[in-house]
Tab-separated table of C-alpha atoms and ligand atoms in Angstrom:
chain	number	residue	atom	x	y	z
A	2	MET	CA	16.506	15.555	18.958
A	3	PRO	CA	16.336	12.435	16.772
A	4	LYS	CA	15.465	14.096	12.674
A	5	THR	CA	14.125	12.097	9.802
A	6	ILE	CA	15.185	12.604	6.685
A	7	VAL	CA	12.875	11.475	4.023
A	8	ILE	CA	14.636	10.589	-0.101
A	9	ASP	CA	11.593	10.224	-2.505
A	10	PRO	CA	12.906	9.769	-5.058
A	11	VAL	CA	15.608	7.116	-4.521
A	12	THR	CA	17.698	8.161	-7.561
A	13	ARG	CA	19.437	5.660	-9.536
A	14	LEU	CA	17.808	2.875	-9.951
A	15	GLU	CA	14.601	2.258	-11.828
A	16	GLY	CA	11.250	2.967	-11.198
A	17	HIS	CA	10.812	4.822	-7.926
A	18	LEU	CA	11.087	4.235	-3.805
A	19	ARG	CA	11.528	6.219	-1.026
A	20	ALA	CA	12.438	6.364	1.711
A	21	GLU	CA	11.996	7.614	5.111
A	22	VAL	CA	14.883	7.170	7.829
A	23	THR	CA	15.534	9.066	11.475
A	24	VAL	CA	18.754	9.314	12.993
A	25	ASP	CA	19.549	9.887	16.225
A	26	THR	CA	23.045	10.345	18.115
A	27	MET	CA	23.280	6.610	19.681
A	28	ASN	CA	26.390	4.944	20.514
A	29	GLY	CA	28.521	8.376	20.361
A	30	GLU	CA	27.384	9.136	16.701
A	31	ASN	CA	25.038	9.963	14.006
A	32	GLN	CA	23.021	6.822	13.544
A	33	VAL	CA	19.932	5.215	11.144
A	34	ALA	CA	17.404	4.870	14.695
A	35	ASP	CA	14.715	3.932	11.668
A	36	ALA	CA	13.243	2.965	8.811
A	37	LYS	CA	10.963	2.849	5.699
A	38	ILE	CA	11.904	1.628	2.631
A	39	ALA	CA	7.873	1.767	0.288
A	40	GLY	CA	7.505	1.529	-3.553
A	41	THR	CA	5.951	4.672	-4.979
A	42	LEU	CA	3.595	3.348	-8.146
A	43	PHE	CA	0.956	0.155	-7.425
A	44	ARG	CA	1.264	-2.688	-9.445
A	45	GLY	CA	-0.532	-3.230	-11.393
A	46	ILE	CA	0.389	-6.394	-13.822
A	47	GLU	CA	-1.259	-9.208	-12.681
A	48	GLN	CA	-4.416	-7.312	-13.342
A	49	MET	CA	-3.403	-6.952	-17.151
A	50	LEU	CA	-3.273	-10.851	-17.577
A	51	ILE	CA	-6.228	-11.736	-16.474
A	52	GLY	CA	-8.628	-12.228	-18.969
A	53	ARG	CA	-6.114	-12.649	-21.688
A	54	ASP	CA	-4.557	-16.093	-23.882
A	55	PRO	CA	-1.490	-18.307	-22.011
A	56	TRP	CA	0.569	-16.900	-24.708
A	57	ASP	CA	1.216	-13.707	-23.284
A	58	ALA	CA	1.959	-14.378	-20.551
A	59	ALA	CA	5.909	-14.610	-21.912
A	60	GLN	CA	5.552	-11.768	-23.621
A	61	LEU	CA	3.863	-9.402	-21.343
A	62	THR	CA	5.665	-9.686	-18.132
A	63	GLN	CA	8.517	-8.864	-20.194
A	64	ARG	CA	6.743	-5.723	-19.878
A	65	ILE	CA	7.282	-5.738	-15.856
A	66	CYS	CA	10.890	-4.405	-16.629
A	67	GLY	CA	13.392	-3.146	-19.187
A	68	VAL	CA	16.315	-4.305	-17.321
A	69	CYS	CA	15.229	-8.721	-16.533
A	70	PRO	CA	12.931	-8.493	-18.849
A	71	VAL	CA	14.659	-12.588	-20.140
A	72	PRO	CA	14.019	-14.397	-16.437
A	73	HIS	CA	10.134	-12.844	-16.565
A	74	GLY	CA	10.068	-14.454	-20.629
A	75	VAL	CA	11.983	-17.461	-19.086
A	76	VAL	CA	9.937	-18.838	-16.340
A	77	ALA	CA	6.509	-17.760	-17.210
A	78	ALA	CA	6.875	-19.787	-20.280
A	79	THR	CA	8.449	-22.167	-17.683
A	80	ALA	CA	5.270	-22.253	-15.636
A	81	LEU	CA	3.260	-22.440	-19.341
A	82	GLU	CA	5.066	-25.991	-20.034
A	83	LYS	CA	4.661	-27.157	-16.819
A	84	ALA	CA	1.016	-26.695	-16.976
A	85	ALA	CA	0.294	-28.354	-19.910
A	86	GLY	CA	3.106	-31.212	-18.866
A	87	SER	CA	5.166	-30.011	-21.830
A	88	ASN	CA	9.237	-30.460	-22.134
A	89	ILE	CA	10.924	-28.191	-23.978
A	90	PRO	CA	14.434	-29.106	-26.703
A	91	ASP	CA	17.488	-29.215	-25.243
A	92	ASN	CA	18.966	-26.223	-27.573
A	93	ALA	CA	15.959	-24.165	-26.204
A	94	ARG	CA	16.775	-24.720	-22.220
A	95	ILE	CA	20.747	-23.777	-23.619
A	96	LEU	CA	19.873	-20.684	-25.238
A	97	ARG	CA	17.391	-20.099	-22.637
A	98	ASN	CA	20.325	-19.985	-20.130
A	99	LEU	CA	22.864	-18.583	-22.633
A	100	VAL	CA	19.974	-15.076	-23.021
A	101	MET	CA	19.354	-15.357	-19.047
A	102	GLY	CA	23.217	-15.277	-18.596
A	103	ALA	CA	23.898	-12.545	-20.230
A	104	ASN	CA	20.847	-10.684	-19.066
A	105	PHE	CA	22.277	-11.093	-15.497
A	106	MET	CA	25.533	-9.321	-17.102
A	107	GLN	CA	23.885	-6.466	-18.827
A	108	SER	CA	22.000	-5.811	-15.201
A	109	HIS	CA	25.217	-6.407	-12.783
A	110	ILE	CA	27.764	-4.354	-14.636
A	111	LEU	CA	24.292	-1.468	-14.663
A	112	HIS	CA	24.209	-1.252	-11.599
A	113	PHE	CA	27.794	-0.923	-10.248
A	114	TYR	CA	28.109	2.159	-12.461
A	115	GLN	CA	25.254	3.578	-13.009
A	116	MET	CA	23.456	2.429	-10.377
A	117	SER	CA	25.964	2.373	-7.212
A	118	LEU	CA	29.566	3.597	-7.992
A	119	LEU	CA	28.562	7.597	-8.154
A	120	ASP	CA	26.896	6.485	-3.975
A	121	PHE	CA	31.461	7.027	-3.746
A	122	ILE	CA	33.510	8.968	-5.985
A	123	LYS	CA	32.580	12.873	-7.533
A	124	GLY	CA	29.917	12.442	-10.439
A	125	PRO	CA	31.228	14.684	-13.149
A	126	GLN	CA	30.448	18.495	-12.882
A	127	MET	CA	27.907	18.673	-14.859
A	128	PRO	CA	24.052	17.641	-15.784
A	129	PRO	CA	22.894	15.026	-14.023
A	130	TRP	CA	25.068	14.849	-11.279
A	131	GLN	CA	24.247	18.419	-9.634
A	132	PRO	CA	23.706	19.655	-6.962
A	133	GLN	CA	26.039	16.598	-5.386
A	134	TRP	CA	25.928	15.242	-2.253
A	135	LYS	CA	28.923	16.769	-0.179
A	136	SER	CA	29.492	14.221	2.334
A	137	ASP	CA	32.654	12.057	2.626
A	138	GLN	CA	33.892	12.587	-0.722
A	139	ARG	CA	37.344	11.201	0.169
A	140	ILE	CA	38.427	9.180	-2.842
A	141	LYS	CA	41.592	10.702	-3.995
A	142	GLU	CA	40.755	13.482	-8.108
A	143	ALA	CA	42.515	11.085	-9.616
A	144	ASP	CA	40.630	8.617	-8.935
A	145	SER	CA	36.913	9.986	-8.837
A	146	ILE	CA	38.332	11.352	-12.735
A	147	ARG	CA	39.250	7.649	-13.111
A	148	LEU	CA	36.642	5.807	-11.679
A	149	ASN	CA	33.918	8.483	-14.256
A	150	LYS	CA	35.566	7.258	-17.037
A	151	HIS	CA	35.517	3.578	-16.495
A	152	TYR	CA	31.596	5.301	-15.686
A	153	VAL	CA	31.253	5.512	-19.577
A	154	THR	CA	33.084	2.239	-20.365
A	155	ALA	CA	30.403	0.646	-18.652
A	156	ILE	CA	27.691	2.104	-20.740
A	157	LYS	CA	29.548	0.445	-23.706
A	158	ALA	CA	30.222	-2.573	-21.609
A	159	PHE	CA	26.566	-3.145	-21.271
A	160	ARG	CA	25.570	-2.080	-24.834
A	161	GLN	CA	28.243	-4.751	-25.759
A	162	VAL	CA	25.842	-7.101	-23.048
A	163	ASN	CA	22.610	-6.338	-25.023
A	164	GLU	CA	23.925	-6.921	-28.233
A	165	MET	CA	24.739	-10.290	-27.258
A	166	THR	CA	21.690	-11.228	-25.981
A	167	ALA	CA	20.289	-9.636	-28.812
A	168	ILE	CA	21.929	-12.098	-31.311
A	169	PHE	CA	19.337	-15.554	-29.742
A	170	SER	CA	16.838	-13.100	-28.403
A	171	GLY	CA	15.765	-11.391	-31.320
A	172	ARG	CA	15.629	-8.402	-30.028
A	173	GLN	CA	16.928	-7.441	-26.343
A	174	PRO	CA	15.402	-5.303	-23.959
A	175	HIS	CA	12.373	-8.234	-24.173
A	176	ALA	CA	13.172	-10.766	-26.569
A	177	PRO	CA	10.586	-12.166	-29.072
A	178	ALA	CA	12.330	-15.704	-28.439
A	179	LEU	CA	11.302	-16.875	-25.612
A	180	VAL	CA	7.418	-18.153	-26.439
A	181	PRO	CA	5.826	-22.022	-24.816
A	182	GLY	CA	7.322	-24.857	-26.232
A	183	GLY	CA	10.877	-23.205	-26.333
A	184	PHE	CA	13.437	-20.933	-28.665
A	185	THR	CA	12.357	-19.363	-31.727
A	186	THR	CA	15.869	-17.701	-32.172
A	187	VAL	CA	17.418	-20.856	-34.958
A	188	PRO	CA	21.296	-21.561	-33.746
A	189	THR	CA	24.070	-21.095	-36.332
A	190	ASN	CA	27.378	-22.182	-35.952
A	191	GLU	CA	28.394	-17.549	-37.163
A	192	LYS	CA	25.934	-16.856	-34.823
A	193	ILE	CA	27.601	-19.308	-32.008
A	194	ASP	CA	30.858	-16.706	-32.613
A	195	LEU	CA	29.513	-14.030	-32.556
A	196	PHE	CA	28.620	-14.224	-29.314
A	197	ARG	CA	31.890	-16.093	-28.042
A	198	GLN	CA	33.754	-13.116	-29.096
A	199	TYR	CA	30.936	-11.532	-27.280
A	200	SER	CA	31.518	-12.891	-24.020
A	201	GLN	CA	35.918	-12.551	-23.617
A	202	THR	CA	34.484	-8.715	-23.722
A	203	VAL	CA	32.438	-9.757	-21.332
A	204	ILE	CA	35.822	-11.830	-19.387
A	205	ASP	CA	38.527	-8.903	-20.265
A	206	PHE	CA	36.468	-5.776	-18.801
A	207	VAL	CA	35.174	-8.081	-15.449
A	208	LYS	CA	38.601	-9.406	-15.111
A	209	ASN	CA	40.862	-6.491	-15.665
A	210	THR	CA	38.155	-3.240	-14.797
A	211	TYR	CA	34.856	-4.521	-12.745
A	212	LEU	CA	36.689	-5.989	-9.889
A	213	PRO	CA	39.828	-3.516	-9.929
A	214	ASP	CA	36.849	-1.792	-9.132
A	215	VAL	CA	35.322	-3.320	-6.329
A	216	ASP	CA	38.355	-3.701	-4.561
A	217	PHE	CA	39.085	-0.777	-4.963
A	218	VAL	CA	36.160	0.975	-3.462
A	219	ALA	CA	35.729	-1.890	-0.407
A	220	SER	CA	39.651	-0.919	0.293
A	221	GLN	CA	38.603	3.301	0.061
A	222	PHE	CA	36.016	2.081	2.192
A	223	PRO	CA	36.908	-0.585	5.134
A	224	GLU	CA	34.312	0.068	7.333
A	225	TYR	CA	31.440	-0.798	4.365
A	226	ASN	CA	32.496	-4.391	4.381
A	227	ARG	CA	30.469	-4.118	8.275
A	228	ILE	CA	27.491	-1.622	7.431
A	229	GLY	CA	24.361	-2.604	6.149
A	230	LYS	CA	24.204	-6.683	6.933
A	231	GLY	CA	20.258	-7.066	8.671
A	232	TYR	CA	18.568	-9.308	8.908
A	233	GLY	CA	21.907	-12.063	7.164
A	234	ASN	CA	19.109	-15.064	5.864
A	235	LEU	CA	20.151	-15.588	2.634
A	236	ILE	CA	17.044	-17.448	-0.451
A	237	ALA	CA	17.825	-18.136	-4.080
A	238	PHE	CA	14.884	-20.367	-5.594
A	239	GLY	CA	17.771	-21.756	-8.514
A	240	ALA	CA	18.093	-21.031	-12.217
A	241	PHE	CA	20.078	-22.649	-14.803
A	242	ASP	CA	19.084	-25.608	-15.299
A	243	LEU	CA	21.503	-27.706	-16.662
A	244	ASN	CA	20.624	-31.279	-18.500
A	245	GLY	CA	16.649	-30.419	-19.104
A	246	SER	CA	15.470	-32.271	-15.583
A	247	GLY	CA	16.056	-29.663	-13.773
A	248	GLY	CA	18.153	-31.964	-11.382
A	249	LYS	CA	21.326	-29.889	-12.029
A	250	SER	CA	21.586	-26.185	-12.272
A	251	PHE	CA	24.554	-24.103	-11.581
A	252	PHE	CA	22.693	-22.286	-9.181
A	253	ARG	CA	20.893	-24.376	-6.686
A	254	GLY	CA	18.727	-22.647	-5.160
A	255	GLY	CA	17.769	-22.868	-0.496
A	256	ARG	CA	17.513	-20.730	2.164
A	257	LYS	CA	20.444	-19.882	4.790
A	258	MET	CA	19.824	-17.828	8.046
A	259	GLU	CA	22.171	-16.238	9.833
A	260	GLY	CA	24.289	-17.572	12.629
A	261	ASN	CA	24.177	-21.060	10.134
A	262	GLY	CA	26.139	-21.885	7.669
A	263	GLN	CA	24.246	-24.475	6.182
A	264	THR	CA	22.902	-24.707	3.223
A	265	GLN	CA	18.693	-25.444	3.422
A	266	PRO	CA	16.514	-27.078	1.253
A	267	LEU	CA	13.043	-24.847	-0.120
A	268	ASN	CA	10.150	-25.339	0.131
A	269	ILE	CA	7.912	-23.506	-1.758
A	270	ASP	CA	4.613	-23.879	0.100
A	271	ALA	CA	6.177	-22.397	3.209
A	272	VAL	CA	6.702	-18.829	0.575
A	273	SER	CA	3.862	-16.024	1.664
A	274	GLU	CA	2.929	-12.519	0.665
A	275	HIS	CA	1.878	-10.195	3.958
A	276	VAL	CA	0.574	-6.852	2.645
A	277	THR	CA	-1.228	-6.025	6.283
A	278	SER	CA	1.753	-2.429	5.594
A	279	SER	CA	1.020	-2.722	1.752
A	280	TRP	CA	-2.078	-1.324	-0.240
A	281	TYR	CA	-3.520	-3.998	-0.664
A	282	GLU	CA	-6.921	-5.423	0.076
A	283	ASN	CA	-5.546	-7.966	3.511
A	284	SER	CA	-7.940	-10.822	3.143
A	285	THR	CA	-5.757	-12.311	1.799
A	286	SER	CA	-2.959	-11.187	3.786
A	287	LYS	CA	0.331	-13.993	4.792
A	288	SER	CA	-1.136	-16.571	1.916
A	289	HIS	CA	0.273	-18.542	-0.672
A	290	PRO	CA	1.156	-16.587	-3.857
A	291	VAL	CA	-1.307	-19.890	-5.863
A	292	ARG	CA	-3.854	-17.324	-3.656
A	293	SER	CA	-2.770	-14.485	-2.905
A	294	THR	CA	-4.396	-11.132	-4.782
A	295	THR	CA	-3.397	-7.700	-5.763
A	296	GLN	CA	-6.182	-5.919	-4.937
A	297	PRO	CA	-6.198	-2.179	-4.763
A	298	VAL	CA	-6.824	-0.067	-1.719
A	299	TYR	CA	-5.546	3.568	-1.321
A	300	PRO	CA	-5.288	5.162	1.434
A	301	LYS	CA	-5.421	3.207	3.935
A	302	GLU	CA	-4.828	2.734	7.797
A	303	GLY	CA	-0.544	1.792	9.200
A	304	ALA	CA	0.289	0.879	5.187
A	305	TYR	CA	3.313	2.732	3.472
A	306	SER	CA	3.915	0.731	0.682
A	307	TRP	CA	2.205	-0.517	-3.479
A	308	ILE	CA	5.441	-3.521	-2.321
A	309	LYS	CA	3.886	-6.420	-1.278
A	310	ALA	CA	6.166	-8.267	1.957
A	311	PRO	CA	7.870	-12.424	1.147
A	312	ARG	CA	8.274	-14.085	3.416
A	313	TYR	CA	9.694	-17.386	3.844
A	314	GLU	CA	7.872	-19.465	7.076
A	315	ASN	CA	6.964	-16.103	7.291
A	316	GLN	CA	10.687	-14.729	8.006
A	317	ALA	CA	12.677	-12.011	6.867
A	318	PHE	CA	14.815	-12.910	3.789
A	319	GLU	CA	17.487	-11.561	0.998
A	320	THR	CA	18.164	-12.221	-2.423
A	321	GLY	CA	20.633	-11.770	-4.799
A	322	PRO	CA	23.887	-12.114	-6.102
A	323	LEU	CA	24.963	-12.549	-2.805
A	324	ALA	CA	22.103	-15.095	-1.172
A	325	ARG	CA	22.817	-17.474	-4.461
A	326	MET	CA	26.536	-17.266	-4.713
A	327	SER	CA	26.632	-17.908	-1.160
A	328	ILE	CA	23.761	-20.971	-0.981
A	329	ASN	CA	26.536	-22.317	-3.710
A	330	GLY	CA	29.609	-22.218	-1.786
A	331	PHE	CA	30.702	-19.812	-4.926
A	332	TYR	CA	31.354	-16.984	-2.043
A	333	ASN	CA	32.081	-17.016	1.217
A	334	GLN	CA	32.324	-13.620	2.982
A	335	GLY	CA	29.664	-11.743	4.836
A	336	VAL	CA	27.216	-9.887	4.276
A	337	SER	CA	27.145	-5.973	4.000
A	338	VAL	CA	27.205	-3.427	1.046
A	339	HIS	CA	31.019	-4.251	-0.155
A	340	ASP	CA	30.178	-8.128	-0.298
A	341	ARG	CA	26.436	-7.202	-2.336
A	342	HIS	CA	28.933	-5.377	-4.726
A	343	LYS	CA	31.776	-7.663	-4.690
A	344	ALA	CA	29.009	-10.863	-5.298
A	345	ARG	CA	27.802	-9.616	-7.636
A	346	ALA	CA	31.470	-8.728	-10.172
A	347	LEU	CA	32.854	-12.340	-8.789
A	348	GLU	CA	28.911	-14.198	-9.936
A	349	THR	CA	29.001	-11.931	-13.184
A	350	LEU	CA	33.217	-13.736	-13.835
A	351	LYS	CA	31.907	-16.360	-13.935
A	352	LEU	CA	29.021	-16.667	-16.062
A	353	ALA	CA	30.958	-14.683	-18.809
A	354	GLU	CA	33.088	-17.890	-18.204
A	355	ALA	CA	30.150	-20.310	-18.068
A	356	LEU	CA	27.920	-19.296	-21.618
A	357	PRO	CA	30.708	-20.451	-24.336
A	358	VAL	CA	30.679	-23.463	-21.926
A	359	TRP	CA	27.249	-23.262	-22.498
A	360	LEU	CA	27.158	-22.350	-26.578
A	361	ASP	CA	29.265	-26.367	-27.148
A	362	GLU	CA	27.196	-27.323	-25.651
A	363	ILE	CA	24.157	-26.306	-28.539
A	364	ASN	CA	23.554	-28.502	-31.235
A	365	VAL	CA	23.728	-26.839	-34.618
A	366	GLY	CA	20.116	-28.280	-36.941
A	367	SER	CA	18.637	-29.846	-33.686
A	368	PRO	CA	14.853	-28.880	-32.548
A	369	VAL	CA	14.123	-25.769	-30.709
A	370	TYR	CA	11.167	-25.490	-30.493
A	371	SER	CA	8.280	-28.648	-30.020
A	372	SER	CA	4.690	-27.554	-30.394
A	373	TYR	CA	3.315	-26.837	-27.153
A	374	SER	CA	-0.495	-26.313	-26.377
A	375	ALA	CA	-1.908	-24.079	-24.149
A	376	PRO	CA	-3.955	-25.725	-21.687
A	377	THR	CA	-7.632	-24.995	-20.977
A	378	GLU	CA	-7.442	-25.654	-17.342
A	379	ALA	CA	-4.533	-24.566	-14.785
A	380	ALA	CA	-3.387	-24.177	-12.109
A	381	SER	CA	0.955	-24.232	-12.211
A	382	PHE	CA	4.027	-21.865	-10.870
A	383	ALA	CA	7.324	-21.749	-11.821
A	384	ILE	CA	11.039	-20.540	-10.246
A	385	ALA	CA	14.342	-19.355	-11.309
A	386	GLU	CA	16.222	-16.402	-9.860
A	387	ALA	CA	16.784	-12.633	-12.342
A	388	PRO	CA	18.991	-10.894	-11.923
A	389	ARG	CA	18.076	-8.736	-8.438
A	390	GLY	CA	17.115	-12.897	-7.049
A	391	ALA	CA	13.997	-14.826	-6.066
A	392	LEU	CA	12.014	-15.244	-8.282
A	393	GLY	CA	8.425	-16.635	-8.982
A	394	HIS	CA	5.309	-16.829	-11.539
A	395	TRP	CA	2.354	-18.196	-9.938
A	396	ILE	CA	-0.305	-19.071	-12.514
A	397	GLY	CA	-3.955	-20.307	-13.272
A	398	ILE	CA	-6.215	-21.106	-16.418
A	399	THR	CA	-9.713	-21.748	-16.331
A	400	ASN	CA	-11.528	-21.953	-20.022
A	401	SER	CA	-8.692	-21.176	-21.193
A	402	LYS	CA	-7.971	-16.884	-20.111
A	403	ILE	CA	-5.153	-16.304	-17.803
A	404	ALA	CA	-8.149	-16.531	-14.137
A	405	HIS	CA	-5.537	-16.153	-12.045
A	406	TYR	CA	-1.435	-14.151	-12.658
A	407	GLN	CA	1.082	-13.305	-9.187
A	408	VAL	CA	4.290	-12.915	-9.508
A	409	LEU	CA	6.458	-12.040	-6.690
A	410	THR	CA	10.475	-10.524	-7.502
A	411	PRO	CA	13.522	-9.947	-5.741
A	412	THR	CA	12.741	-6.538	-5.490
A	413	CYS	CA	10.296	-7.542	-3.499
A	414	TRP	CA	11.688	-9.456	-1.410
A	415	ASN	CA	14.134	-7.197	-0.472
A	416	ALA	CA	12.589	-4.077	-0.077
A	417	SER	CA	9.414	-5.261	1.191
A	418	PRO	CA	7.542	-2.431	4.121
A	419	GLN	CA	6.905	-4.213	7.497
A	420	ASP	CA	5.455	-7.509	8.031
A	421	ASP	CA	2.193	-8.850	9.235
A	422	ASP	CA	3.970	-9.629	12.479
A	423	GLN	CA	5.769	-6.021	12.287
A	424	GLN	CA	9.403	-7.662	10.934
A	425	PRO	CA	10.732	-4.545	9.120
A	426	GLY	CA	11.273	-5.904	4.995
A	427	PRO	CA	15.805	-6.356	4.377
A	428	MET	CA	16.536	-3.168	2.862
A	429	GLU	CA	14.541	-1.792	6.206
A	430	LYS	CA	16.859	-4.205	8.624
A	431	ALA	CA	20.106	-3.070	6.898
A	432	LEU	CA	19.920	0.591	7.357
A	433	LEU	CA	19.077	0.181	10.929
A	434	GLY	CA	22.912	1.561	13.052
A	435	THR	CA	23.842	3.110	9.673
A	436	PRO	CA	25.763	5.674	10.418
A	437	VAL	CA	25.242	8.578	9.192
A	438	GLN	CA	27.913	11.701	9.324
A	439	ASP	CA	25.445	15.033	8.309
A	440	PRO	CA	22.311	13.943	8.352
A	441	ASP	CA	22.154	17.016	5.624
A	442	ASN	CA	23.577	15.229	2.871
A	443	PRO	CA	23.290	10.987	4.257
A	444	ILE	CA	24.782	9.287	1.701
A	445	GLU	CA	25.189	6.565	3.217
A	446	VAL	CA	21.645	5.842	4.086
A	447	LEU	CA	22.007	5.239	0.342
A	448	ARG	CA	25.029	3.339	-0.556
A	449	VAL	CA	23.143	0.774	2.227
A	450	ILE	CA	20.195	0.958	-0.177
A	451	HIS	CA	22.219	0.897	-3.662
A	452	SER	CA	23.790	-2.055	-2.583
A	453	PHE	CA	21.379	-4.322	-3.024
A	454	ASP	CA	19.851	-3.370	-6.599
A	455	PRO	CA	16.941	-1.971	-5.846
A	456	CYS	CA	14.622	-2.175	-9.188
A	457	LEU	CA	10.902	-0.949	-8.542
A	458	GLY	CA	10.051	-1.613	-11.613
A	459	CYS	CA	9.769	-5.179	-10.491
A	460	ALA	CA	8.579	-4.209	-7.486
A	461	VAL	CA	6.078	-2.013	-8.193
A	462	HIS	CA	3.721	-1.357	-12.180
A	463	MET	CA	2.280	1.373	-12.356
A	464	CYS	CA	-1.533	0.272	-14.682
A	465	ARG	CA	-2.860	3.647	-16.528
A	466	ILE	CA	-6.218	3.080	-17.327
A	467	THR	CA	-6.476	5.485	-20.655
A	468	GLN	CA	-10.503	6.842	-20.695
A	469	ARG	CA	-12.077	8.251	-23.899
B	27	LIG	NI1	13.042	-4.379	-12.617
B	27	LIG	FE1	13.590	-7.497	-11.623
B	27	LIG	C1	15.452	-8.914	-11.086
B	27	LIG	C2	12.857	-8.624	-11.365
B	27	LIG	S1	13.982	-7.092	-9.660
B	27	LIG	S2	15.259	-5.607	-12.605
B	27	LIG	O1	16.550	-9.783	-11.052
B	27	LIG	O2	12.180	-9.572	-11.318
B	27	LIG	O3	13.250	-6.805	-8.819
């Protein structure tokens, strides 16, 4: 007898996500037969930008999220610089890479220990970790206690990474140093030395704690090397410009189709946003972000999410650290729950080891900012990576004011609802076939969802209108 389970809100993630899954008996076991993933808050950040000074974009879009503000600031500033045809000094490029790399590391550590680990171990026997799931608690008591201690160590680790980011960004979260034209913090040898010390702390944490813990969990739950694959289609926009011309990036962009191991180039014009299953007006559905709008329509027949459904050539793609690492040839295993965790941990180490190299390229005493004036009329965009994957900002400027703004976030790719062709979103697809031991304790569903590291703060936004 099929049973429908609703988890709302899915906890331990940023923002509000609703999962509705139908569990049925298939192949002699309970499995997820249908899944609907929904964002339950209205996304309104684009509307807030309309009519504002273009300079505001790099600061206001950072408020989309406290976990990944840096990529939003960098992408908004880059779109504005492209709009004006202006370049930034090399120091600014390097400083942006440093604070963005540190922001990725913070996000990944937070994700594994605070968002995901408790799906696999017994949490502390105290609020807010009680009541707890009663299914599949196979990890030994002693191992659970050790991993719970690492939960606490990880809080210190990501606090340290935030401190490290703030050395250059001015504050974390929401970096004031990210401005069109470059950067505002002037690097000194003292700041560089301090940043380098923090990098070593992260390297030690990842090597001695994070990676071994990811491997330990994988060894205890080997079936999650197969569970949660989904489409197997991967997409990345690429990030961390290494030479100022955009010709060489630490992570190049690209896409990989399931079954074809080749990385293929991207054509950004092939991206569209479907909204038939989202509470938005349909007239621009399936449009490129430069044309799509964000007009809420609620209720709406057939819709079930505030998240739009981005597609590439009208096909669903997973994005995130696994996609980045795989597309760049840095990770060559499969696509599964554990592969997402492992690729994320390996990326943290890769970045922690890259940051000291980039630090050496800073030219103390050279400029960090070039004078910038926003154009009076322009259409522009920039793409990059946020910790959770492919991120794009599209901006239109009319009479010196923002007339159009669209933000395409990684969680919109991953947690998207069905598109206009009834194809489920990547997370929905990954849930199909997931075995669920006890439908009253569907912890397996959370393990799959959390492996994507969804952030609903990024994917949807609440617009609060106060009347006086
Ligand atoms: Ni709120 Fe974000 C990242 C962005 S997820 S964390 O990474 O953009 O959509």
